[in-house]
Coordinates of C-alpha atoms in Angstrom, one line a residue:
M1318 CA 192.6 147.6 136.6
I1319 CA 190.8 148.9 139.9
S1320 CA 187.2 148.7 139.9
R1321 CA 184.8 151.7 140.2
K1322 CA 183.8 149.9 143.3
E1323 CA 187.0 149.1 145.0
L1324 CA 188.3 152.5 144.1
L1325 CA 184.7 154.1 146.2
F1326 CA 185.2 151.0 148.8
Q1327 CA 189.1 152.6 149.0
I1328 CA 188.3 156.4 149.3
I1329 CA 185.1 156.1 151.7
L1330 CA 188.3 153.5 153.7
H1331 CA 190.2 156.3 154.0
V1332 CA 188.2 158.8 154.7
L1333 CA 187.2 157.0 157.4
V1334 CA 190.6 156.2 158.8
L1335 CA 191.7 160.0 158.2
L1336 CA 189.3 160.7 160.6
F1337 CA 190.4 158.5 163.5
F1338 CA 193.2 158.7 162.4
S1339 CA 194.0 162.0 162.2
F1340 CA 191.6 163.9 163.5
S1341 CA 192.0 165.9 167.7
R1342 CA 190.1 165.9 170.2
N1343 CA 191.0 169.2 171.3
T1344 CA 191.4 170.7 169.0
G1345 CA 188.4 169.6 166.9
G1346 CA 189.7 169.3 164.0
I1347 CA 192.6 167.8 161.9
V1348 CA 196.3 167.9 163.3
W1349 CA 197.9 168.0 160.0
Y1350 CA 200.4 165.8 160.2
R1351 CA 199.1 163.1 161.2
A1352 CA 197.2 164.0 157.8
V1353 CA 200.3 163.9 155.8
F1354 CA 201.6 160.7 157.5
L1355 CA 198.4 158.8 157.3
L1356 CA 199.2 159.9 153.5
F1357 CA 202.1 158.5 153.0
Y1358 CA 201.3 155.2 155.0
S1359 CA 198.6 154.5 152.9
I1360 CA 201.0 154.8 149.7
S1361 CA 203.1 152.5 151.6
T1362 CA 200.3 150.3 152.2
V1363 CA 200.1 150.1 148.1
S1364 CA 202.9 148.5 147.3
I1365 CA 201.6 145.5 150.3
T1366 CA 198.1 145.0 149.2
Y1367 CA 198.2 145.4 144.9
Y1368 CA 202.0 144.1 144.8
L1369 CA 203.1 141.8 147.3
M1370 CA 199.3 140.1 147.7
P1371 CA 198.1 139.2 144.8
R1372 CA 202.2 137.7 144.2
F1373 CA 202.6 136.4 147.1
L1374 CA 200.4 135.4 149.8
Y1375 CA 197.3 134.7 147.4
K1376 CA 200.0 132.5 145.3
K1377 CA 201.0 130.7 149.0
K1378 CA 203.9 132.2 149.0
Y1379 CA 203.9 133.1 153.0
W1380 CA 207.6 133.6 153.5
Q1381 CA 208.3 135.9 150.7
F1382 CA 205.1 138.0 150.9
F1383 CA 206.5 138.7 155.4
F1384 CA 210.0 139.5 154.4
G1385 CA 208.4 141.9 151.8
V1386 CA 206.1 143.8 154.5
T1387 CA 208.5 143.5 156.8
L1388 CA 210.6 145.5 154.3
V1389 CA 207.8 148.1 153.4
V1390 CA 207.5 148.7 156.6
V1391 CA 211.2 149.2 158.4
S1392 CA 211.6 151.5 155.0
V1393 CA 208.2 153.3 156.3
I1394 CA 210.1 153.5 159.9
L1395 CA 213.6 154.7 158.2
I1396 CA 212.2 157.7 155.3
E1397 CA 209.7 158.7 158.2
E1398 CA 212.3 159.4 161.1
L1399 CA 215.1 160.2 158.8
V1400 CA 213.3 162.6 156.3
L1401 CA 209.7 163.2 156.8
E1402 CA 210.3 164.3 160.0
P1403 CA 213.3 166.6 160.5
I1404 CA 211.9 168.0 157.2
M1405 CA 208.9 168.8 159.7
F1406 CA 209.9 169.5 163.0
P1407 CA 213.1 171.4 161.8
D1408 CA 214.7 171.8 164.9
T1409 CA 213.3 170.2 167.7
E1410 CA 213.5 166.6 169.9
R1411 CA 210.8 165.0 167.9
G1412 CA 213.1 166.0 164.4
R1413 CA 216.1 165.0 165.3
N1414 CA 215.5 161.5 167.8
F1415 CA 215.1 158.4 166.9
P1416 CA 212.0 157.2 169.4
G1417 CA 212.9 153.6 169.6
I1418 CA 211.7 150.7 166.6
Y1419 CA 208.6 149.7 169.1
I1420 CA 207.1 153.4 169.3
S1421 CA 208.2 153.5 165.6
L1422 CA 206.2 150.4 165.0
L1423 CA 203.0 151.7 167.1
S1424 CA 202.1 154.5 164.8
V1425 CA 202.7 152.5 162.0
L1426 CA 201.7 149.1 161.7
P1427 CA 198.4 150.4 163.5
V1428 CA 197.1 151.8 160.2
I1429 CA 198.8 149.7 157.7
C1430 CA 197.3 146.1 159.1
I1431 CA 194.1 148.3 159.0
L1432 CA 194.4 149.4 155.1
S1433 CA 195.7 146.5 154.1
G1434 CA 193.0 144.3 156.4
F1435 CA 189.7 146.0 154.7
K1436 CA 192.0 145.1 151.2
F1437 CA 191.9 141.8 151.6
G1438 CA 188.6 141.6 153.2
W1439 CA 187.8 142.4 150.2
D1440 CA 189.6 140.6 147.5
A1441 CA 188.0 137.3 149.6
L1442 CA 185.1 138.9 149.3
Q1443 CA 185.4 139.1 145.4
K1444 CA 186.9 136.2 145.8
Q1445 CA 183.6 134.1 147.4
A1446 CA 180.9 136.0 145.3
Q1447 CA 183.4 134.4 141.4
I1448 CA 183.1 130.5 143.6
D1449 CA 179.8 131.0 143.8
E1450 CA 178.8 132.6 140.7
L1451 CA 181.1 129.1 138.8
K1452 CA 179.6 126.9 141.5
N1453 CA 176.0 128.2 140.1
A1454 CA 177.1 128.2 136.4
I1455 CA 178.1 124.3 137.2
E1456 CA 174.9 123.4 138.7
E1457 CA 173.2 124.9 136.2
S1458 CA 175.2 122.9 133.4
E1459 CA 174.5 119.8 135.5
L1460 CA 170.3 120.4 135.6
Q1461 CA 170.7 120.9 131.9
F1462 CA 172.9 118.0 130.7
L1463 CA 169.7 115.3 133.6
R1464 CA 166.7 117.3 132.2
N1465 CA 168.6 116.5 128.4
Q1466 CA 168.9 112.8 129.7
I1467 CA 165.5 112.5 130.4
N1468 CA 163.4 113.5 126.7
P1469 CA 165.8 110.2 124.8
H1470 CA 165.5 108.4 128.1
F1471 CA 161.0 108.7 127.7
L1472 CA 161.7 107.9 123.9
F1473 CA 163.6 104.8 124.2
N1474 CA 161.0 103.6 126.8
N1475 CA 158.2 104.0 124.6
L1476 CA 159.6 103.3 121.2
N1477 CA 159.9 100.5 121.8
N1478 CA 156.7 99.4 123.7
L1479 CA 155.5 101.0 120.2
Y1480 CA 157.2 99.2 117.9
S1481 CA 155.7 96.1 120.0
Y1482 CA 152.3 97.5 118.6
A1483 CA 152.6 98.9 115.2
L1484 CA 154.0 94.5 114.9
Q1485 CA 150.2 94.0 116.3
E1486 CA 148.6 96.3 114.3
S1487 CA 146.8 97.2 117.7
P1488 CA 144.2 99.9 116.2
K1489 CA 145.8 101.5 119.9
T1490 CA 148.8 102.6 118.0
P1491 CA 147.8 105.9 116.0
E1492 CA 146.2 107.2 119.6
I1493 CA 149.5 105.8 121.9
I1494 CA 151.7 108.4 118.7
L1495 CA 149.1 110.9 119.6
E1496 CA 149.8 111.0 123.7
M1497 CA 153.4 110.5 122.7
S1498 CA 153.9 113.2 120.2
G1499 CA 152.2 115.4 123.3
V1500 CA 153.9 114.4 126.4
L1501 CA 157.4 114.7 124.3
R1502 CA 156.2 118.8 123.0
Y1503 CA 155.7 119.5 126.7
M1504 CA 159.7 118.2 127.0
L1505 CA 161.1 119.5 124.6
Y1506 CA 159.2 123.2 125.0
E1507 CA 157.5 123.6 127.4
S1508 CA 159.1 122.6 130.7
K1509 CA 162.7 124.8 130.0
E1510 CA 162.3 126.6 133.0
Q1511 CA 163.8 125.4 136.2
M1512 CA 160.6 125.8 137.6
V1513 CA 156.9 125.7 135.7
P1514 CA 153.4 126.3 137.4
L1515 CA 152.6 123.3 139.4
K1516 CA 148.8 122.5 137.5
K1517 CA 150.7 122.9 134.4
E1518 CA 153.1 119.9 135.4
L1519 CA 150.2 117.5 136.5
E1520 CA 148.6 118.6 133.6
Q1521 CA 151.2 116.9 131.6
L1522 CA 151.7 113.8 134.3
G1523 CA 148.0 112.7 133.3
N1524 CA 148.3 113.1 129.3
F1525 CA 151.5 110.6 130.3
I1526 CA 149.7 108.2 133.1
K1527 CA 147.1 108.3 129.7
L1528 CA 150.0 106.7 127.3
Y1529 CA 151.0 104.5 130.3
K1530 CA 147.6 103.2 130.6
L1531 CA 147.2 102.6 126.7
Q1532 CA 149.4 99.8 127.3
I1533 CA 148.3 98.0 130.5
E1534 CA 144.7 97.9 128.8
D1535 CA 142.7 95.6 130.3
R1536 CA 145.2 93.9 132.7
G1537 CA 144.7 95.5 136.0
E1538 CA 143.9 99.6 137.0
V1539 CA 145.9 102.6 137.2
L1540 CA 144.6 104.7 139.9
F1541 CA 145.9 109.1 140.0
D1542 CA 144.1 110.5 142.8
V1543 CA 145.2 114.7 142.8
D1544 CA 143.3 117.3 145.2
K1545 CA 142.0 120.4 144.5
I1546 CA 144.9 122.5 145.2
E1547 CA 143.6 126.0 146.1
G1548 CA 146.7 128.4 144.7
E1549 CA 149.5 129.5 142.6
Y1550 CA 152.5 127.2 142.2
R1551 CA 155.9 126.3 140.9
I1552 CA 158.3 123.2 140.7
A1553 CA 160.4 121.6 139.1
P1554 CA 159.5 119.7 135.9
L1555 CA 160.1 116.6 134.7
I1556 CA 159.9 115.6 139.0
L1557 CA 157.1 112.9 139.7
I1558 CA 156.7 111.8 136.0
V1559 CA 160.3 109.5 136.8
F1560 CA 158.4 107.6 139.7
I1561 CA 155.5 107.0 137.6
E1562 CA 157.5 105.9 134.6
N1563 CA 159.1 103.3 137.2
A1564 CA 155.8 102.0 138.2
F1565 CA 154.7 101.0 135.0
K1566 CA 158.2 99.3 134.4
H1567 CA 158.0 97.3 137.7
S1568 CA 154.2 96.1 137.5
Q1569 CA 154.6 95.3 133.1
S1570 CA 157.9 93.6 133.3
G1571 CA 157.5 91.4 136.0
Q1572 CA 152.8 90.2 135.2
S1573 CA 151.2 90.1 132.8
S1574 CA 147.8 90.9 134.9
D1575 CA 146.2 91.8 138.3
I1576 CA 148.6 94.8 137.3
K1577 CA 147.9 97.7 140.1
I1578 CA 149.2 101.2 140.0
N1579 CA 147.5 104.4 143.0
I1580 CA 148.9 107.9 142.0
S1581 CA 148.5 110.4 144.6
V1582 CA 149.7 113.8 144.9
K1583 CA 148.4 116.2 147.7
V1584 CA 149.2 120.0 148.9
N1585 CA 148.8 121.0 152.1
N1586 CA 150.6 124.6 152.3
T1587 CA 153.9 124.5 150.4
T1588 CA 154.8 121.1 150.9
L1589 CA 153.5 118.6 148.4
E1590 CA 153.2 115.0 149.5
F1591 CA 153.3 112.4 146.4
V1592 CA 152.6 108.7 146.9
C1593 CA 153.4 106.3 143.6
S1594 CA 152.8 102.3 144.5
N1595 CA 152.5 99.3 142.6
N1596 CA 151.8 95.9 142.4
Y1597 CA 155.4 93.4 141.0
V1598 CA 155.3 89.5 140.2
S1599 CA 157.2 88.3 144.3
G1600 CA 161.1 86.8 142.9
F1601 CA 160.8 89.6 140.4
S1602 CA 164.3 91.9 140.0
L1603 CA 163.5 94.9 140.6
D1604 CA 168.0 96.1 140.3
S1605 CA 167.3 96.5 136.5
V1606 CA 164.5 98.7 136.5
A1607 CA 165.1 101.1 140.4
K1608 CA 168.9 100.9 139.2
G1609 CA 168.2 102.3 135.9
I1610 CA 169.7 106.1 135.1
G1611 CA 165.8 107.6 135.8
L1612 CA 165.7 107.0 139.2
K1613 CA 169.7 108.0 139.9
N1614 CA 168.9 111.3 137.2
V1615 CA 165.6 112.3 139.8
R1616 CA 168.2 111.8 143.4
K1617 CA 170.6 113.7 141.4
R1618 CA 167.9 116.5 140.9
L1619 CA 166.2 116.7 143.7
E1620 CA 169.1 117.2 145.9
L1621 CA 170.2 120.2 143.3
L1622 CA 166.9 121.7 144.0
Y1623 CA 165.3 121.3 146.8
P1624 CA 168.5 120.4 148.9
K1625 CA 167.2 120.2 152.8
K1626 CA 163.6 120.6 151.4
H1627 CA 162.5 117.7 150.0
I1628 CA 162.0 113.8 152.2
L1629 CA 162.0 110.4 149.5
Q1630 CA 161.6 107.6 150.9
I1631 CA 161.1 104.1 149.0
E1632 CA 159.9 100.9 150.1
E1633 CA 160.4 97.6 148.5
T1634 CA 158.1 94.8 150.5
E1635 CA 157.6 91.1 148.7
N1636 CA 155.1 92.4 145.9
D1637 CA 154.8 95.9 146.8
Y1638 CA 156.4 99.0 145.5
K1639 CA 155.8 102.7 147.0
V1640 CA 157.7 105.9 146.7
Y1641 CA 156.7 108.5 149.2
L1642 CA 157.8 112.0 148.5
K1643 CA 157.6 115.6 150.7
L1644 CA 159.3 118.5 148.9
E1645 CA 159.1 122.5 150.0
L1646 CA 156.8 124.1 146.4
E1647 CA 157.9 127.7 146.0
K1648 CA 154.4 129.9 146.0
V1649 CA 153.8 132.5 143.0

């Protein structure tokens, strides 16, 4: 079933070809017999564009398509020379004689090629639009899947910590539960959009850091520095939180004192610069931490959401682990 857009496209195309093929500069009008031939060529081309192309060409049956087109062209020439011209030009040299295959092809092929070529181009554009739509749907599904992984990942890590505090009957257990519920509320309900306000994301980032600082207590220091942000920006939610979570895990897993975690966020024009560094005990393997689901997740999300618009560098020395992220923000 032909769509309205395609029907309008075909009408405009045929009008243009009619003017080009049938207009006479000598008379300043349409030559009637050329218009009749064009109508005949158009009807014949329909068998190529709406039957042979979808049935053979698009299914890569090239020999069948070539044979079908040859049959159509030969039929058009025979009907034109044996039927139409004797009727339209009776008792004339043109109506009685066959001008030859080359001359006939030169009058038939250009019109058929133009009409078929534009139809092929139209189909290619529609197919590309379908591919783009499918690609977007796949990317959106993949992003949603990656996003959904974050919540159970965060919940699993913090429930373990909460369990240990509950066993110790720590007075900070209720505060941890309160902070944890706030962060989860944001993850589950307020970060469903593909992009969220940067200030809102940084606010939740601060709450997340408070939650982990409760677990460090007096075993070290955590610095969270955010420059004053002028203007309104949007960022993909739950990107930065993964690096911060990894920093706390690095430090806490390998040492019980002198923990140092530094986090800074700057925005210059539309470029965000995020730096997160932490220390850890020399000899402690970071493989189980740095190569966990969180870091793989965030790398994939950055590739999907910020293609060629981000730089992610991770530096590891004997006692320090540093993440540098630079990405182009969406300005409101």
